[in-house]
Short mmCIF file of C-alpha atoms in Angstrom, two decimals:
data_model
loop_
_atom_site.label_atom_id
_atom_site.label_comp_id
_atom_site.label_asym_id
_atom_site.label_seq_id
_atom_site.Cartn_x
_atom_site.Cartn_y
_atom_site.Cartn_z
CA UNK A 1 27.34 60.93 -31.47
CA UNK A 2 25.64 58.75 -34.35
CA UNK A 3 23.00 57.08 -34.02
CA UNK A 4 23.88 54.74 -36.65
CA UNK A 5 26.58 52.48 -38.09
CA UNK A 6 28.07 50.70 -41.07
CA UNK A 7 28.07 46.85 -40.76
CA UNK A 8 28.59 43.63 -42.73
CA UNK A 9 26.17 41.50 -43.40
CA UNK A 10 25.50 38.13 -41.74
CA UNK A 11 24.06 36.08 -44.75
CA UNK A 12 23.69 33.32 -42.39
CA UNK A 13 21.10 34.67 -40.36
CA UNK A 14 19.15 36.53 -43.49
CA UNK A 15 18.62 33.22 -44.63
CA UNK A 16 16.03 31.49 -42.62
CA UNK A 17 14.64 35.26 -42.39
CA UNK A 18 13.94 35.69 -45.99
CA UNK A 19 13.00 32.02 -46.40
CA UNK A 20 10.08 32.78 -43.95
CA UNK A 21 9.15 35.67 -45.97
CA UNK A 22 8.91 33.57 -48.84
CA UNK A 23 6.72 30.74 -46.93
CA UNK A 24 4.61 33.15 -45.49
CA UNK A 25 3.57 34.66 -48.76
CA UNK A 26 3.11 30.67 -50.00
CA UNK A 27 0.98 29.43 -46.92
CA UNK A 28 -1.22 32.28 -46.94
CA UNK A 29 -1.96 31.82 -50.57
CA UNK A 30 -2.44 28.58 -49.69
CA UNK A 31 -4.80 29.27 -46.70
CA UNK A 32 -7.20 31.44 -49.14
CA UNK A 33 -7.27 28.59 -51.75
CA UNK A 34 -8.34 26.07 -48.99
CA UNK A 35 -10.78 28.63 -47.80
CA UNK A 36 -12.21 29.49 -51.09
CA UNK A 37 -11.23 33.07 -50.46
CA UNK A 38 -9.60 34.69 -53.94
CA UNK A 39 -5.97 34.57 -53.13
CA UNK A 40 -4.67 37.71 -55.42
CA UNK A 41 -5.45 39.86 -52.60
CA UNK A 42 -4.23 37.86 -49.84
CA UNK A 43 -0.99 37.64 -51.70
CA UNK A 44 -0.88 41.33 -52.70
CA UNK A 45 -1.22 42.23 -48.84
CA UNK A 46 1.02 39.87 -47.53
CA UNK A 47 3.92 40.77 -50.28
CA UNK A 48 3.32 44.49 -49.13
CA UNK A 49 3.93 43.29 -45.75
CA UNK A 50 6.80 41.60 -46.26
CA UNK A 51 8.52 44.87 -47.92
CA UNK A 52 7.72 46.66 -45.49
CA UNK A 53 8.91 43.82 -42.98
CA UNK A 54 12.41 43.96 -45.13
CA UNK A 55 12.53 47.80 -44.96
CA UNK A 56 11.90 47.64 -40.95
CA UNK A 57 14.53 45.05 -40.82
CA UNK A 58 17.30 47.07 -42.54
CA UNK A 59 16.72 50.37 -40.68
CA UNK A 60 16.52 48.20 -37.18
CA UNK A 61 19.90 46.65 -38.42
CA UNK A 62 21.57 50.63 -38.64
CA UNK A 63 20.83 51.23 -35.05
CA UNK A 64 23.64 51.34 -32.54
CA UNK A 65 22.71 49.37 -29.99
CA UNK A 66 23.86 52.11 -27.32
CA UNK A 67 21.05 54.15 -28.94
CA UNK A 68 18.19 51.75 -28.29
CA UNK A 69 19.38 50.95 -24.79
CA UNK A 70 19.95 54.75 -23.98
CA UNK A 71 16.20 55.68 -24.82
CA UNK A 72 15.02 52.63 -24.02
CA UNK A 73 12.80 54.36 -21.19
CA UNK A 74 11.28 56.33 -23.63
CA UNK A 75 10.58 53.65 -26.47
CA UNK A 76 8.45 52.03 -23.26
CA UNK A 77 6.70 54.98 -22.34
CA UNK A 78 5.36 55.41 -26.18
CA UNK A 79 4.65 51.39 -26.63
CA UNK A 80 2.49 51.92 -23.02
CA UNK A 81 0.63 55.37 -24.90
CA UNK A 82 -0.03 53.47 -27.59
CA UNK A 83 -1.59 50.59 -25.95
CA UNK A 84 -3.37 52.49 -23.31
CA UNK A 85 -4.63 54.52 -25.94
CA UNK A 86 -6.60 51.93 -27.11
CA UNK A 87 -9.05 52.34 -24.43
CA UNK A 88 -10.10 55.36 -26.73
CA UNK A 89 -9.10 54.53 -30.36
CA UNK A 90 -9.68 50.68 -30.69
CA UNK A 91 -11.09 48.80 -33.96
CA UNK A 92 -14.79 48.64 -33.80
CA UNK A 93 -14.67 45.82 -36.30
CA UNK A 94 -12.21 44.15 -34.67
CA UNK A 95 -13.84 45.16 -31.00
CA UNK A 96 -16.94 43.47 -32.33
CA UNK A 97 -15.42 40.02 -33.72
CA UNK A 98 -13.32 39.46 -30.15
CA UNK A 99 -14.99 42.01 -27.51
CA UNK A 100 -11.16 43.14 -26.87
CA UNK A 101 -9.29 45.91 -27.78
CA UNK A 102 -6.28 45.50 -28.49
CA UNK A 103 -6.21 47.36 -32.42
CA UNK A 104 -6.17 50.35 -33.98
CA UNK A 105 -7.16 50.97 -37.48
CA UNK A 106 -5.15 53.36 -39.95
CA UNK A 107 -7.42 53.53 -43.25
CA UNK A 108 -8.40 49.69 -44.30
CA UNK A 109 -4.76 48.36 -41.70
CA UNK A 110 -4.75 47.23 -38.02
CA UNK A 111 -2.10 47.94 -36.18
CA UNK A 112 -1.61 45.91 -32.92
CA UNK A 113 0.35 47.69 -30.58
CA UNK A 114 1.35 44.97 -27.87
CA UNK A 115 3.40 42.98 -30.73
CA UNK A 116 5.88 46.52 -30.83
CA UNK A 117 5.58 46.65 -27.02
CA UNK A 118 7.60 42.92 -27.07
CA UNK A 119 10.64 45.10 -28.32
CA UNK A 120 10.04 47.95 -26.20
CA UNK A 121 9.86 46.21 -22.81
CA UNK A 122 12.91 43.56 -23.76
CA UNK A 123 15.37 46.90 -24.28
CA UNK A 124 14.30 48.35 -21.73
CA UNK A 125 14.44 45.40 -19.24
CA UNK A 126 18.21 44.67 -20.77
CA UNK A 127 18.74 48.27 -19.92
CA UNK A 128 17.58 47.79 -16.36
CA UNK A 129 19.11 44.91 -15.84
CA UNK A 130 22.79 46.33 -16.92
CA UNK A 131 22.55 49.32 -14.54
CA UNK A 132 22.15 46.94 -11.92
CA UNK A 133 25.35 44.60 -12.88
CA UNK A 134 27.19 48.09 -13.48
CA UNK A 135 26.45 49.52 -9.69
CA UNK A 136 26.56 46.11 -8.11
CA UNK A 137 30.36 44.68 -8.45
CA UNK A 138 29.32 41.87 -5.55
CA UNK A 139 26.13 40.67 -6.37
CA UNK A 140 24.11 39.12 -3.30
CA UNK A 141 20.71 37.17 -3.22
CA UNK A 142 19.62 40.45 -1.07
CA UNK A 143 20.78 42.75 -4.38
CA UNK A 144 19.16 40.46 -6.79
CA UNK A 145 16.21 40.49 -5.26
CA UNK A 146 15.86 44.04 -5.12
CA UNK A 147 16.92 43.90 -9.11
CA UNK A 148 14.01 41.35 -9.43
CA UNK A 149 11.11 43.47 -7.51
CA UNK A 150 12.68 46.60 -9.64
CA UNK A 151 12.03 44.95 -12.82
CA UNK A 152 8.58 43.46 -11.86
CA UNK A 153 7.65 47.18 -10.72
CA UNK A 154 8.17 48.36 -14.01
CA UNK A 155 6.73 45.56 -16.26
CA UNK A 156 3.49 46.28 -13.78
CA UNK A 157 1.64 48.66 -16.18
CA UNK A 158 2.19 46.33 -19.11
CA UNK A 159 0.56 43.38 -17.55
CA UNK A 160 -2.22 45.71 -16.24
CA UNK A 161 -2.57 46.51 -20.00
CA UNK A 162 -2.49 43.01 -20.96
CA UNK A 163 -4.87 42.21 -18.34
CA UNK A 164 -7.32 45.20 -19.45
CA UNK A 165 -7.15 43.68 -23.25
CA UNK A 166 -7.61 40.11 -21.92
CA UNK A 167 -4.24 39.00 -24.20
CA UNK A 168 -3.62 35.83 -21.97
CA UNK A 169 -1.10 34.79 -24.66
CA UNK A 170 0.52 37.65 -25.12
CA UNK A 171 1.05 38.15 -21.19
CA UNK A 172 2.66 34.63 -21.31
CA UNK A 173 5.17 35.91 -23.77
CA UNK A 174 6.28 38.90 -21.53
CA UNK A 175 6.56 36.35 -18.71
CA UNK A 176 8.55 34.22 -20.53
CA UNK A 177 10.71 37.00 -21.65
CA UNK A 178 11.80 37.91 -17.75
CA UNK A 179 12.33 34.38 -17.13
CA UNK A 180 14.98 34.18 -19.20
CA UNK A 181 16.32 37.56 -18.84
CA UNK A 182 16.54 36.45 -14.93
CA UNK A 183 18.17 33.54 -15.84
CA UNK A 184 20.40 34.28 -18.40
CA UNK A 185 21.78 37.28 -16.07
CA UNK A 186 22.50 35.43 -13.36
CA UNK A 187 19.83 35.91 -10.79
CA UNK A 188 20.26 33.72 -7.86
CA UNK A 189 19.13 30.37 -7.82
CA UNK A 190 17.10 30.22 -4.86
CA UNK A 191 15.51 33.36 -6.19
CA UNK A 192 14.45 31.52 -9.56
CA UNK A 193 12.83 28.79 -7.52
CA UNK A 194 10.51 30.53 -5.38
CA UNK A 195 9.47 32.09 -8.47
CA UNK A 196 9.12 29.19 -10.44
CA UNK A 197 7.38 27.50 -7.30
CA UNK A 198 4.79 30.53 -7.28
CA UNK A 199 4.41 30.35 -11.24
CA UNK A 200 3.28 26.24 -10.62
CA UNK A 201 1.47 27.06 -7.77
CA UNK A 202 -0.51 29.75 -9.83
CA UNK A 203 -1.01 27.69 -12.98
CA UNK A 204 -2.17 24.72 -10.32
CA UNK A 205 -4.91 27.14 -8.97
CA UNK A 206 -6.03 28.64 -12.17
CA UNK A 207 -6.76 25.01 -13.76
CA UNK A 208 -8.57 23.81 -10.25
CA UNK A 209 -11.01 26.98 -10.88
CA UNK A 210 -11.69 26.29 -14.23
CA UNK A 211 -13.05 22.71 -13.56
CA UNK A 212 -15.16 23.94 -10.69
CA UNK A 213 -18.09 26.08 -10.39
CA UNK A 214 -17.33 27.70 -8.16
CA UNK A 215 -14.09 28.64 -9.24
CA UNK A 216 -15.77 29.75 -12.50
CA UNK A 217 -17.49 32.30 -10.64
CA UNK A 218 -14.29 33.60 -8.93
CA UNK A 219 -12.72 33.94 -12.58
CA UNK A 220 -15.49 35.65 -14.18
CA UNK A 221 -15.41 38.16 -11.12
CA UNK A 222 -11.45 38.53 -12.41
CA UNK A 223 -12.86 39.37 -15.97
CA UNK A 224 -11.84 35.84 -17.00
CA UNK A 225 -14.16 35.21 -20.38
CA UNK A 226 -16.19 31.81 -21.11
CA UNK A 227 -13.92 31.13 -24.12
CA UNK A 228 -11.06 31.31 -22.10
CA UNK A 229 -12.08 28.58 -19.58
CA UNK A 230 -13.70 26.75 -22.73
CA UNK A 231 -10.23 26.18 -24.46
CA UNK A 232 -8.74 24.94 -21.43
CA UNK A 233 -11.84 22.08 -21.16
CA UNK A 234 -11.43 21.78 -24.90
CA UNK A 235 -7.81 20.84 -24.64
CA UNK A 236 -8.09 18.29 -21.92
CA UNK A 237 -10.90 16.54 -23.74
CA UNK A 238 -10.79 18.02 -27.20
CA UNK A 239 -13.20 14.60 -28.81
CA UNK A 240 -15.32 15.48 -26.14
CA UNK A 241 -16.40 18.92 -27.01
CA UNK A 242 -15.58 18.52 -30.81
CA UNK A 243 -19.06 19.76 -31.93
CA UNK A 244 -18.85 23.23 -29.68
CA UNK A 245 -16.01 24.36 -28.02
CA UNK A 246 -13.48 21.98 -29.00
CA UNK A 247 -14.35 22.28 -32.80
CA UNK A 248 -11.33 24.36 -33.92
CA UNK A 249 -8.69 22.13 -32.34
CA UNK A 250 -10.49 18.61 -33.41
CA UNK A 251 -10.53 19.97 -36.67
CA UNK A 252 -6.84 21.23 -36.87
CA UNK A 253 -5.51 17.70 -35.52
CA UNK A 254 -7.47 16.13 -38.48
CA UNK A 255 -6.04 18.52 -40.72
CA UNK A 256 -2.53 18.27 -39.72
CA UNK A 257 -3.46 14.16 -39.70
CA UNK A 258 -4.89 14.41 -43.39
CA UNK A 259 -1.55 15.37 -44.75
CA UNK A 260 0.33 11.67 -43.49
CA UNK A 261 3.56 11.50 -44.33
CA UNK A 262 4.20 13.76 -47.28
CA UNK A 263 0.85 15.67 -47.77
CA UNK A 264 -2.51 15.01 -48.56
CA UNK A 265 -3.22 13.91 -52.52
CA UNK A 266 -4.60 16.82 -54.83
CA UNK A 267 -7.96 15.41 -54.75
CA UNK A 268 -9.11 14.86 -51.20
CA UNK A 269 -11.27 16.90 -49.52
CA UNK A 270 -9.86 20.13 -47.54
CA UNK A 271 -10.06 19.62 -44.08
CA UNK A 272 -12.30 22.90 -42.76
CA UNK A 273 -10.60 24.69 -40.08
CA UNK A 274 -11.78 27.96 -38.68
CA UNK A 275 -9.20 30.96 -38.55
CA UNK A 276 -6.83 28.94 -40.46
CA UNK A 277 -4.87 31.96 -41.81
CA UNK A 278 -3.96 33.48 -38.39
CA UNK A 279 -3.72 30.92 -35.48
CA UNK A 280 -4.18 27.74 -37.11
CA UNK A 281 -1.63 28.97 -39.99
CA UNK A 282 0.24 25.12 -39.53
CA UNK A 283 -2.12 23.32 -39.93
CA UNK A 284 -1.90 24.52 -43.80
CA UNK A 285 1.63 23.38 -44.05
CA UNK A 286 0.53 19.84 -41.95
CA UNK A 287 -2.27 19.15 -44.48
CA UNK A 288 -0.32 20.04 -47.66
CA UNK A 289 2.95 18.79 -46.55
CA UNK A 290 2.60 16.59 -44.02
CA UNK A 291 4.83 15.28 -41.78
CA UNK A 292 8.12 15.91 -43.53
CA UNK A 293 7.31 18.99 -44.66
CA UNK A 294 6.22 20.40 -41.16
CA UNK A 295 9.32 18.62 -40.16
CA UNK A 296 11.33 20.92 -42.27
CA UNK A 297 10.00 24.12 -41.08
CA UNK A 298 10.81 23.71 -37.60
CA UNK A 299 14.15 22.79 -38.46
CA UNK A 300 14.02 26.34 -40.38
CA UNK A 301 13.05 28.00 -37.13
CA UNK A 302 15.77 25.99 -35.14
CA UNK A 303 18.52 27.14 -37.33
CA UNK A 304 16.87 30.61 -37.31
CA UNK A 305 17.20 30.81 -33.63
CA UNK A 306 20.53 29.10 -33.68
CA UNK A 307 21.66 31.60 -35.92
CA UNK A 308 20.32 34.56 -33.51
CA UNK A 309 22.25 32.94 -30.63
CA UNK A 310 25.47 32.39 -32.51
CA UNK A 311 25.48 36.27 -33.62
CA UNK A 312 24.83 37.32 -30.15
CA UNK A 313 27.38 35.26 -28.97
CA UNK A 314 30.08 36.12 -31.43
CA UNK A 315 29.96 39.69 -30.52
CA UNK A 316 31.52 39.29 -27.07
CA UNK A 317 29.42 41.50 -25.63
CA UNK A 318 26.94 40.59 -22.53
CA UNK A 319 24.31 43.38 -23.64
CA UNK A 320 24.08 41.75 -26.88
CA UNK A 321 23.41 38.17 -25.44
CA UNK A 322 20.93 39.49 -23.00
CA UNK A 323 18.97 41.05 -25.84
CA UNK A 324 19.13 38.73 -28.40
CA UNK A 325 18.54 35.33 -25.71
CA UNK A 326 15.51 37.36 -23.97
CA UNK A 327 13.92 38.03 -27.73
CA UNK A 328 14.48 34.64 -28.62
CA UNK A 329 13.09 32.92 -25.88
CA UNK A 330 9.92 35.03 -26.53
CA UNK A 331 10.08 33.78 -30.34
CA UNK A 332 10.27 30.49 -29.35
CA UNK A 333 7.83 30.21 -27.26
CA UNK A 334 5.33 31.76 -29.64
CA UNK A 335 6.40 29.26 -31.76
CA UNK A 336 5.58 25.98 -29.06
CA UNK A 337 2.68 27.65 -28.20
CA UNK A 338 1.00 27.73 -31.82
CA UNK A 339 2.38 24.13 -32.94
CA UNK A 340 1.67 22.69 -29.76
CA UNK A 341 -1.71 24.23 -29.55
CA UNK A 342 -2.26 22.96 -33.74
CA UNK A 343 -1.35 19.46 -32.65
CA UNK A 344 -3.56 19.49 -29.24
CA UNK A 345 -0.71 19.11 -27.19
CA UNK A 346 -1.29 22.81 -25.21
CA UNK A 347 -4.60 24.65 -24.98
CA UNK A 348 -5.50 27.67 -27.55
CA UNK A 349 -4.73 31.38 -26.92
CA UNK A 350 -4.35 32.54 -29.63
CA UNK A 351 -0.73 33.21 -29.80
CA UNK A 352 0.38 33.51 -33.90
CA UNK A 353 2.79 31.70 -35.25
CA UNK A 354 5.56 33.91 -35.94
CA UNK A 355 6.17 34.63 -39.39
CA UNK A 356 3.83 32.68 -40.75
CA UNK A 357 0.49 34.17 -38.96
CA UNK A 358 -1.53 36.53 -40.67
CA UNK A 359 -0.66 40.05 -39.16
CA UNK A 360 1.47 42.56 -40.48
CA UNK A 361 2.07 44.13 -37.43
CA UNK A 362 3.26 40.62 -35.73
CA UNK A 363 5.53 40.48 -38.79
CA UNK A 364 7.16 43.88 -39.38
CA UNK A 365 7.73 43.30 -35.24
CA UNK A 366 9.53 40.41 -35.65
CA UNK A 367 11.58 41.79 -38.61
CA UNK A 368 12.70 44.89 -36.05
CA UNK A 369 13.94 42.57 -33.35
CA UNK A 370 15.84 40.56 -35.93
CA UNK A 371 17.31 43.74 -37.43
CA UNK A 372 18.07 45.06 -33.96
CA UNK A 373 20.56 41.78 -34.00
CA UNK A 374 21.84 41.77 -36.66
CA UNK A 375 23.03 45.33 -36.05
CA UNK A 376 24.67 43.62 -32.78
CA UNK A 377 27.30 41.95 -35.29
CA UNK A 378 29.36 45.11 -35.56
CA UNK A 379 29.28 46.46 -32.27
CA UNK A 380 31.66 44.81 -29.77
CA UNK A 381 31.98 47.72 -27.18
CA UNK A 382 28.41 48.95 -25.50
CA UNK A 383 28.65 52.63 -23.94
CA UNK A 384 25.31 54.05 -22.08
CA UNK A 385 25.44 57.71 -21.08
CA UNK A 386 23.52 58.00 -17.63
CA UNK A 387 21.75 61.69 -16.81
CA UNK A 388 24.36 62.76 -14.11
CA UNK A 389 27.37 62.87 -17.25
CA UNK A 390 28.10 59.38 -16.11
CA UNK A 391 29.40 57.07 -18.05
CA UNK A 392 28.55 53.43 -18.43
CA UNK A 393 30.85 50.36 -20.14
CA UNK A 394 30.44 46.90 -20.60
CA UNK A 395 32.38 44.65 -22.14
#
């Protein structure tokens, strides 16, 4: 059976991609400028990137969808390898700049394994998840909760990875990611709001220990860092701290405030703001653009993600939605996360902004996931051979 298929091409949703390709090349030219960094080799890199991005895109797009979901289970196993391999074969540059490892280096690249594992553990979770509604005609809250504690089991050595690196941020993402897989595929209600409940409950906690002592103690016994309980302080009193560990936010709100309505004049004075090529890449398009321009942008990742949902959707096929709405709740949450965080209306950690973020391995990511839909558009019937010469058909 091939592994591959012939499509058409959905212009509509190459649009906003490509558009993003462009910006990113623009605001990270932009981002060495206001650094006084040279920009040729900022934009060389991030061009390369974006080829490659395209190339990862269109051989994503070729895929059958039966073929990613059928060796799903392996596509985990090698995104876990990779990332527990890190233990071993980290960045020392990298290692020493954030005291985490989370990248490898190949010759003068990084390569971040946790942004592929975002694919990885969404197929694979799909894959789970349509077993269950195969095997199960009457589903029960008794059966779904099974299904639930299955898929937690499973996603347990990727949070213990995510835990090991300390990626907070990125651990949010996979969470959000089974939320709306759970939702999306029906789980019971009263399932969703014990969980949800718990979630609260656990978010509740974590805050009351950051603003005590001895809660601090309890969270550095957890491997919790100092930063980590300083960006929560700095975003609940970000004037407060603005000389120490609120400086990055207080100066990315006066950035993003510089820029008014339609950008800041050629002649004022760049607003400095630390890591501004990576997770403050907005504030860049605040201070040059201002409001109208940052306006515009989101309005290109809205109709990006409209477009995602809409070619999902069109295909009449559930596996499809369930891929392409669990990705794209990731995405956008990414995306809240990094505004929200440039603005000072969520705490810092250090989640990029997709796209747009320095990070070729965040980008050529994203570029697979949104070839992996497009190459839904063709496919309207989903067949997943099982070991025991089963077969497996959803409509």
């Amino acid at each position: 059976m091939r592994f591959y298929k012939q499509r058409e091409i959905n212009y509509a949703l190459l649009l906003p991609i490509f558009l993003l390709y462009l910006l990113s090349i623009w605001v990270q030219y932009q981002a060495a400028v206001m650094d006084g960094r040279p920009p040729q080799s900022v934009v060389i890199r991030q061009i390369l990137f974006c080829i490659l991005s395209v190339i990862a895109l269109g051989a994503a797009s070729l895929l059958k969808t039966s073929f990613l979901l059928r060796f799903s289970g392996l596509w985990y196993l090698l995104c876990l390898g990779m990332m527990a391999s890190l233990h071993w074969f980290y960045d020392p540059f990298m290692f020493s700049e954030t005291h985490t490892k989370r990248w490898m280096r190949i010759g003068s690249f990084t390569i971040q394994p946790s942004e592929f594992m975002k694919i990885a553990f969404v197929l694979f979770m799909v894959y789970l998840t349509l077993v269950y509604e195969k095997r199960k005609a009457e589903r029960t809250i008794q059966t779904d909760m099974i299904y639930v504690c299955k898929v937690l089991f499973y996603s347990i050595p990727t949070f213990a990875l995510m835990y090991l690196q300390r990626d907070f941020g990125t651990s949010l993402v996979f969470v959000v990611m089974l939320g709306a897989l759970f939702i999306i595929s029906g789980v019971h209600w009263k399932i969703l709001t014990v969980m949800t409940s718990i979630a609260a409950l656990v978010g509740g906690v974590l805050l009351l220990l950051v603003f005590t002592e001895w809660g601090n103690r309890l969270l550095f016994q957890l491997t919790f860092s100092q930063y980590q309980l300083d960006r929560i302080k700095a975003w609940v009193d970000p004037f407060a701290y603005q000389d120490s560990i609120a400086f990055q936010q207080v100066r990315s709100i006066l950035a993003i405030g510089s820029g008014g309505l339609l950008g800041a004049p050629q002649n004022h004075t760049t607003v400095y703001v630390p890591v501004r090529e990576s997770d403050m890449i907005f504030t860049v398009i605040g201070e040059t653009f201002g409001f109208f321009g940052s306006t515009l942008v989101i309005f290109l990742y809205f109709y990006l993600i409209y477009q995602v949902i809409f070619a999902a959707i069109s295909t009449n096929n559930k596996a499809s939605v369930y891929i392409a709405i669990t990705f794209i709740f990731g995405l956008v949450f990414q995306i809240f996360e990094n505004i929200g965080a440039a603005i000072g209306l969520l705490p810092l950690t250090g989640i990029p902004l997709p796209f747009l973020s320095q990070g070729g391995t965040s980008l050529i990511a994203i570029s697979m996931a949104m070839g992996i839909i497009l190459g839904l558009n063709k496919e309207k019937l989903l067949e997943i051979e099982f070991r025991h010469n089963t077969e497996l058909k959803l409509q």
